Short mmCIF file of C-alpha atoms and ligand atoms in Angstrom, two decimals:
data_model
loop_
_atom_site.label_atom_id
_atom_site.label_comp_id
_atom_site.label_asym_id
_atom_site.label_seq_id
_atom_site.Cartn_x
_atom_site.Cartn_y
_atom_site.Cartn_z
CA UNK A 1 -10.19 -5.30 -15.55
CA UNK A 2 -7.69 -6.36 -12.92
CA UNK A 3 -8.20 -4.69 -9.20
CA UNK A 4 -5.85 -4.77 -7.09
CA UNK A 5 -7.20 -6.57 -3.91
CA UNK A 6 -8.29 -5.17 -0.62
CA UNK A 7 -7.99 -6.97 2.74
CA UNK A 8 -9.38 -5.41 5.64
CA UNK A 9 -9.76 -6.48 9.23
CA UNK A 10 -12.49 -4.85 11.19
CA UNK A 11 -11.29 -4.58 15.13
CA UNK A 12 -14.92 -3.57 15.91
CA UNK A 13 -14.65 -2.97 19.96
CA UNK A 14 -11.86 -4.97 20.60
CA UNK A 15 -8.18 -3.77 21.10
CA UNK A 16 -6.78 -0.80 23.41
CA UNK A 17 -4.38 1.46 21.70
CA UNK A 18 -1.33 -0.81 23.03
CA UNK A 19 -2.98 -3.84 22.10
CA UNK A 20 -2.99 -2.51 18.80
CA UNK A 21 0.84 -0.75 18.60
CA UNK A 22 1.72 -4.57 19.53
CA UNK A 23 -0.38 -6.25 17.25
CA UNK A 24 1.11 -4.19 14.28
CA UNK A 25 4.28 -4.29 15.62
CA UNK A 26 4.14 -7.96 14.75
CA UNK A 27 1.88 -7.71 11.40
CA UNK A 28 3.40 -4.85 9.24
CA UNK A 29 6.17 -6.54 7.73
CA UNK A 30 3.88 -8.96 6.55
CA UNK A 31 1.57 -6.31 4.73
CA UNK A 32 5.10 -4.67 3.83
CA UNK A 33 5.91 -8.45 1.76
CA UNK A 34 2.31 -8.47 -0.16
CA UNK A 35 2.98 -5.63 -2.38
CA UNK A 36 0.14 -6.94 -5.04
CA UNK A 37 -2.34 -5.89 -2.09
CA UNK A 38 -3.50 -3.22 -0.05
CA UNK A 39 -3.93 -4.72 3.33
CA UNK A 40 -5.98 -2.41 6.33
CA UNK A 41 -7.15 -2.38 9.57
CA UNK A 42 -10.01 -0.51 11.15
CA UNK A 43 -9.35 0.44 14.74
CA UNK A 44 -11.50 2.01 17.62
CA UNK A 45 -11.36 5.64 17.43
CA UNK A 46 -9.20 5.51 20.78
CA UNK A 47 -6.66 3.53 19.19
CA UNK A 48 -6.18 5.45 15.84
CA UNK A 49 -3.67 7.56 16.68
CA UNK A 50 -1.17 4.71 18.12
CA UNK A 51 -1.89 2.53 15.85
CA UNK A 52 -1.51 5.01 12.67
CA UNK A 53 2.45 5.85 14.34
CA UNK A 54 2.53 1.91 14.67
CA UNK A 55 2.21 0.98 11.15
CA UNK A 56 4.51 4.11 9.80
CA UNK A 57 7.10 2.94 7.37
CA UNK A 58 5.11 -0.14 6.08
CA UNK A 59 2.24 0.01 3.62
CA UNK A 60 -0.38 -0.98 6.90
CA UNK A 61 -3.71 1.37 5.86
CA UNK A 62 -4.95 2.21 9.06
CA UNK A 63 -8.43 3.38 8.84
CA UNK A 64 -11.85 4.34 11.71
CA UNK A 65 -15.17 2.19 11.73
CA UNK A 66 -16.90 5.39 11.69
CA UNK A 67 -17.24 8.89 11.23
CA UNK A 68 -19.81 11.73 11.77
CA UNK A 69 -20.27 14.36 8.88
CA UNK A 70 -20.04 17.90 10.31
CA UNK A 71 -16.12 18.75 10.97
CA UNK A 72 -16.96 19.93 14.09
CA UNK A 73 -19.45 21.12 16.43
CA UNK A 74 -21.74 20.35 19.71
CA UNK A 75 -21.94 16.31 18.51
CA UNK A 76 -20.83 14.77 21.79
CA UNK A 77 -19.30 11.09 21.29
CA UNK A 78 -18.71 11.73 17.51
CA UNK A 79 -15.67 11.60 15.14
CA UNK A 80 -15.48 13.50 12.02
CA UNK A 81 -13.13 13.27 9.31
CA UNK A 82 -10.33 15.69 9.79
CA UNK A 83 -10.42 14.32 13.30
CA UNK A 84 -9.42 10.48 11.64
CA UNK A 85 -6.88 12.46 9.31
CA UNK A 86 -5.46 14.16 12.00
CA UNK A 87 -4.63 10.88 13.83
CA UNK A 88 -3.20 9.95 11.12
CA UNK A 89 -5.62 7.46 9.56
CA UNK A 90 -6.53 7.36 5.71
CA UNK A 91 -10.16 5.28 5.62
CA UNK A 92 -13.12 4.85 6.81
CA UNK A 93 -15.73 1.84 7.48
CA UNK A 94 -19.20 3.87 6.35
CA UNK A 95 -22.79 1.54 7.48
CA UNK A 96 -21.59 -1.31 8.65
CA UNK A 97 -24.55 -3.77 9.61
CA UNK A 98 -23.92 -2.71 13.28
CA UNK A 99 -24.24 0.62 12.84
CA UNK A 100 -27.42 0.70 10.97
CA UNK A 101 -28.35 -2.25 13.65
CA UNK A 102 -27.41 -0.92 16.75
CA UNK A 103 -26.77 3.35 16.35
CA UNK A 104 -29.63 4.40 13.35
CA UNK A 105 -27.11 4.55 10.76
CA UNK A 106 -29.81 4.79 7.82
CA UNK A 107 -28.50 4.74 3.89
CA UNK A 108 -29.33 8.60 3.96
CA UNK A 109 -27.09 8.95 6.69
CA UNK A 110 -24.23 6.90 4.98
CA UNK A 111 -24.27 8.88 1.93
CA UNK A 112 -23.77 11.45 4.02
CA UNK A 113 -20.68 10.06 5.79
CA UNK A 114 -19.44 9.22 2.41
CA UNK A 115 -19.32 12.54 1.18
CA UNK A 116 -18.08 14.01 4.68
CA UNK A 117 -15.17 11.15 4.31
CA UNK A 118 -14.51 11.98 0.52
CA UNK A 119 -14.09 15.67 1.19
CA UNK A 120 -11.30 15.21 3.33
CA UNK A 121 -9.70 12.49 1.24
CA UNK A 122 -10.25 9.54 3.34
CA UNK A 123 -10.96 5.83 1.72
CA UNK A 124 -14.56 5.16 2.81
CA UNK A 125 -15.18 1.24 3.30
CA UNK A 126 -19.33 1.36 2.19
CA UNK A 127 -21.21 -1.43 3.40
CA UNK A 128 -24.01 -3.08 2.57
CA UNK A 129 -26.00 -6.40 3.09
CA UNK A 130 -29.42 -8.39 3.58
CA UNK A 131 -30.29 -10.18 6.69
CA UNK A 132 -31.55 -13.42 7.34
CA UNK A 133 -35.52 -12.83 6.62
CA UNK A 134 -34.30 -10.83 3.59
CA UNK A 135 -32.49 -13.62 2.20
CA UNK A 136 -35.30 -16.32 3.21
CA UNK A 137 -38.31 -14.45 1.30
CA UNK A 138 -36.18 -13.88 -1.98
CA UNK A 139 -35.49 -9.98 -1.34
CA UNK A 140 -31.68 -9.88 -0.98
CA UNK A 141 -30.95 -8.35 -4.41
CA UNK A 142 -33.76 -5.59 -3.79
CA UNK A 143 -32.58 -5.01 -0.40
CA UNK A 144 -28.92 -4.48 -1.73
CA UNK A 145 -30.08 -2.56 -4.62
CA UNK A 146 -31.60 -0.19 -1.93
CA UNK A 147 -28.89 -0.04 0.17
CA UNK A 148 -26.74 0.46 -2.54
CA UNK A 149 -28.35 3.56 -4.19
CA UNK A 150 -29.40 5.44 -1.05
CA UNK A 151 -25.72 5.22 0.62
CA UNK A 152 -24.10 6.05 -2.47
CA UNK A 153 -26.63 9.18 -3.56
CA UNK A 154 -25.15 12.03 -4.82
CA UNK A 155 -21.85 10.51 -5.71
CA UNK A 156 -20.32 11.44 -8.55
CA UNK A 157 -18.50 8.33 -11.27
CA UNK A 158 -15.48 10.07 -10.40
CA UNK A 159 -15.82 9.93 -6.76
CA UNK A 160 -17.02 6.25 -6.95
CA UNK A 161 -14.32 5.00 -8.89
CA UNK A 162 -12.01 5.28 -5.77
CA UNK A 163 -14.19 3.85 -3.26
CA UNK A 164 -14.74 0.18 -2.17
CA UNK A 165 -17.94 -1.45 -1.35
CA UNK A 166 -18.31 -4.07 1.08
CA UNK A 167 -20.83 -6.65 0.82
CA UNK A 168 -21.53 -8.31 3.80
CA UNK A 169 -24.50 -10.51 4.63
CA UNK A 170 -26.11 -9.96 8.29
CA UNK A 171 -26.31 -13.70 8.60
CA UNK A 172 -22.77 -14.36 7.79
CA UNK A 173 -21.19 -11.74 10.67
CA UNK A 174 -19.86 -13.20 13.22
CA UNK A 175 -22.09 -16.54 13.37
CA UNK A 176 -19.11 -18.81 11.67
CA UNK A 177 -21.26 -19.59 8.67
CA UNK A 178 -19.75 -17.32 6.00
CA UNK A 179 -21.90 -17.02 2.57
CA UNK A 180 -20.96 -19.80 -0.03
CA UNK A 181 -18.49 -18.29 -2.86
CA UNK A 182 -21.41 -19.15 -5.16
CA UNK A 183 -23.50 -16.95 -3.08
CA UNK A 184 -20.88 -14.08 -2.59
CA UNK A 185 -20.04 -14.45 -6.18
CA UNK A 186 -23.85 -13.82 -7.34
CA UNK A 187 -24.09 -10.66 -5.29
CA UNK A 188 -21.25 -9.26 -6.22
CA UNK A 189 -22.08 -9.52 -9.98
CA UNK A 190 -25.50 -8.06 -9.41
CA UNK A 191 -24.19 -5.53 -7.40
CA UNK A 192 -21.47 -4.57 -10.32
CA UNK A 193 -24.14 -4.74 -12.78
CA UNK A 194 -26.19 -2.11 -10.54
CA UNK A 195 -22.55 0.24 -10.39
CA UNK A 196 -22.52 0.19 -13.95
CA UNK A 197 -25.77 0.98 -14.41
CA UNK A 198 -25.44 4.24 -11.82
CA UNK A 199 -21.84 5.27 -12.95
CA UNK A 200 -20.61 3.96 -16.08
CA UNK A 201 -18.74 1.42 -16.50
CA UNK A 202 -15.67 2.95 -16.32
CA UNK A 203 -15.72 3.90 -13.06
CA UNK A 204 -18.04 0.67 -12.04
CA UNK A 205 -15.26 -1.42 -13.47
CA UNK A 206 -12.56 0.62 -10.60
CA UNK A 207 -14.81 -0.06 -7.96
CA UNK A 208 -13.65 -2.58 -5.48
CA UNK A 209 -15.95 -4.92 -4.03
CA UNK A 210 -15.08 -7.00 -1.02
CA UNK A 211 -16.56 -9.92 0.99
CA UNK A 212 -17.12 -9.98 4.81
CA UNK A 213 -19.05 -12.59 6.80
CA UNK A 214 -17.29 -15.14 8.95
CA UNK A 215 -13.99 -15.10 6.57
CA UNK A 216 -11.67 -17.65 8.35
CA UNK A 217 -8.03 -18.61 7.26
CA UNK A 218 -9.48 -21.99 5.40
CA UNK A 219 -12.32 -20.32 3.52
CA UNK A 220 -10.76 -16.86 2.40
CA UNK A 221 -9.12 -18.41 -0.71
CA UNK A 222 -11.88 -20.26 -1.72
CA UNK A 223 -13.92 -17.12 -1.30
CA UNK A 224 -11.14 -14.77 -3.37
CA UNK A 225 -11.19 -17.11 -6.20
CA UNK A 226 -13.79 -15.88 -7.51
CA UNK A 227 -14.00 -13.47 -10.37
CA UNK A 228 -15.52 -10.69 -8.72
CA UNK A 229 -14.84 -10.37 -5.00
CA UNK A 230 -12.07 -8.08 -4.55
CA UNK A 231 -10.83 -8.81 -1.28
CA UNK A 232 -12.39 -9.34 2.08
CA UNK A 233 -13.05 -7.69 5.07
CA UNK A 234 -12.41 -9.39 8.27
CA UNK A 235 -14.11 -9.00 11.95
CA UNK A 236 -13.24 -11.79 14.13
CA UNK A 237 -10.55 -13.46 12.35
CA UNK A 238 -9.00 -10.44 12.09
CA UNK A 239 -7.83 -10.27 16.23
CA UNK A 240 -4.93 -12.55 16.06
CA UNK A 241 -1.79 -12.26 14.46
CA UNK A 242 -1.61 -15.26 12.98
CA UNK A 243 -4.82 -16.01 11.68
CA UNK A 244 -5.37 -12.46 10.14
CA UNK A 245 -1.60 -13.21 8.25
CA UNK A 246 -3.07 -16.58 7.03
CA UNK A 247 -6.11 -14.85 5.55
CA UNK A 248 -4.02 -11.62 4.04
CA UNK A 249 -1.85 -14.06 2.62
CA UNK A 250 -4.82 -16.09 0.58
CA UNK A 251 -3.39 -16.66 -3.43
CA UNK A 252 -5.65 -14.24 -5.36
CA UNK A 253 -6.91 -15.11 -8.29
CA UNK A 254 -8.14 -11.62 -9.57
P1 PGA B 1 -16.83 -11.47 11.11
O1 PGA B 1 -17.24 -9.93 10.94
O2 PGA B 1 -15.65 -11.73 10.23
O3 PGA B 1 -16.51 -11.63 12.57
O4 PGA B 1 -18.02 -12.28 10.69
C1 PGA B 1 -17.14 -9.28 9.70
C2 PGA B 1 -17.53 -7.83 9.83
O5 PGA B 1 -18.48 -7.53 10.59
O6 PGA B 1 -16.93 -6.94 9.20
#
């Protein structure tokens, strides 16, 4: 079944809100000339708003790194869903590695961001990934299989038919050594094998599954050849202009 590809950069905490209206002042007639893509970017919260109005008129999703689940409420420093919709954004990165790293973001809590993001009708971004020890002692595959059914619980085929997973090794994130497309390739069958199993393949088969780890301008092709990786999503490489065009602008090979 053909996908149509996903390209995502990830800004993490990089990028004021007129960093980012002149960034995609540059970048959205490029994402306007790849029609066969969707092509994203995932702001700070603070920069949302701008950079939603930035990218209006061109195909540009701009999307949040995070969310809380309530709507609203005493949750000082959080971000929920209509607030992201509101500023005009349409996804949402759910568990990224830093999050459950850094701020406790556990798979329970992801499902729960998932549903909070799929209520309101925003594209959740779902990541997952082993890290280094994981991979060493022969538990990645258990680790994503984990990950994978606690931050999706509760979702129905439907409902997972329009998301996209991310799988992105800890060890590949921002230390220049991306996975091999052998190795990204082997997860990503396992981890469509493990959809299918959950959802049926119908919807399994809709799901997109991306790659992100240290994807540079020279490796992203390489990386989208292969059969199952359904785009990419992009942290550092994603900052400049010119690099991120390079990389959204990989030949796909579906
Ligand atoms: P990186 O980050 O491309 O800088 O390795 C990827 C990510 O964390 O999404």
């Amino acid at each position: 079944m053909s996908r149509k590809p996903f390209l995502a950069g990830n800004w993490k905490m990089f990028k004021t809100g007129e960093q980012a209206a002149e960034f995609i002042g540059q970048f959205k007639s490029v994402a306007a000339s790849l029609g066969d893509r969707d092509i994203a970017l995932a702001v700070p919260a603070t920069a949302l708003e701008t950079a939603a109005k930035a990218a209006q008129g061109s195909p540009l999703i701009i999307g949040a790194q995070n969310l809380f689940w309530e709507k609203e409420g005493a949750f000082t420093g959080e971000i929920s869903a209509p607030m992201i919709k509101g500023a005009g954004a349409t996804m949402v990165i759910i568990g990224h590695s830093e999050r459950r790293q850094f701020f406790g973001d556990t798979d329970e809590k992801v499902a729960k961001k998932l549903a909070a993001a799929l209520a309101d009708g925003l594209l959740p971004v779902v990541c997952v990934g082993e890290n280094l020890s994981e991979r060493e002692n022969g538990k990645t595959l258990d680790v994503l299989s984990t990950q994978l059914t606690g931050s999706l619980a509760g979702l129905s085929a439907e409902a997972a038919a329009s998301i996209v997973v991310a799988y992105e090794p800890v060890w590949a994130i921002g230390t220049g050594k991306s996975a091999s497309e052998g190795e990204a390739q082997e997860v990503h069958v396992f981890l469509r094998r493990r959809l299918k199993e959950t959802f049926g393949a119908e919807a399994a088969d809709r799901i997109r599954i991306i790659y992100g780890g240290s994807v540079k301008p020279e490796n992203a092709a390489l990386i989208l050849a292969q059969s199952e990786i359904d785009g990419l999503l992009v942290g550092g490489a994603s900052l400049k202009v010119d690099s991120f065009t390079k990389i959204v602008q990989s030949p796909y090979a579906g």
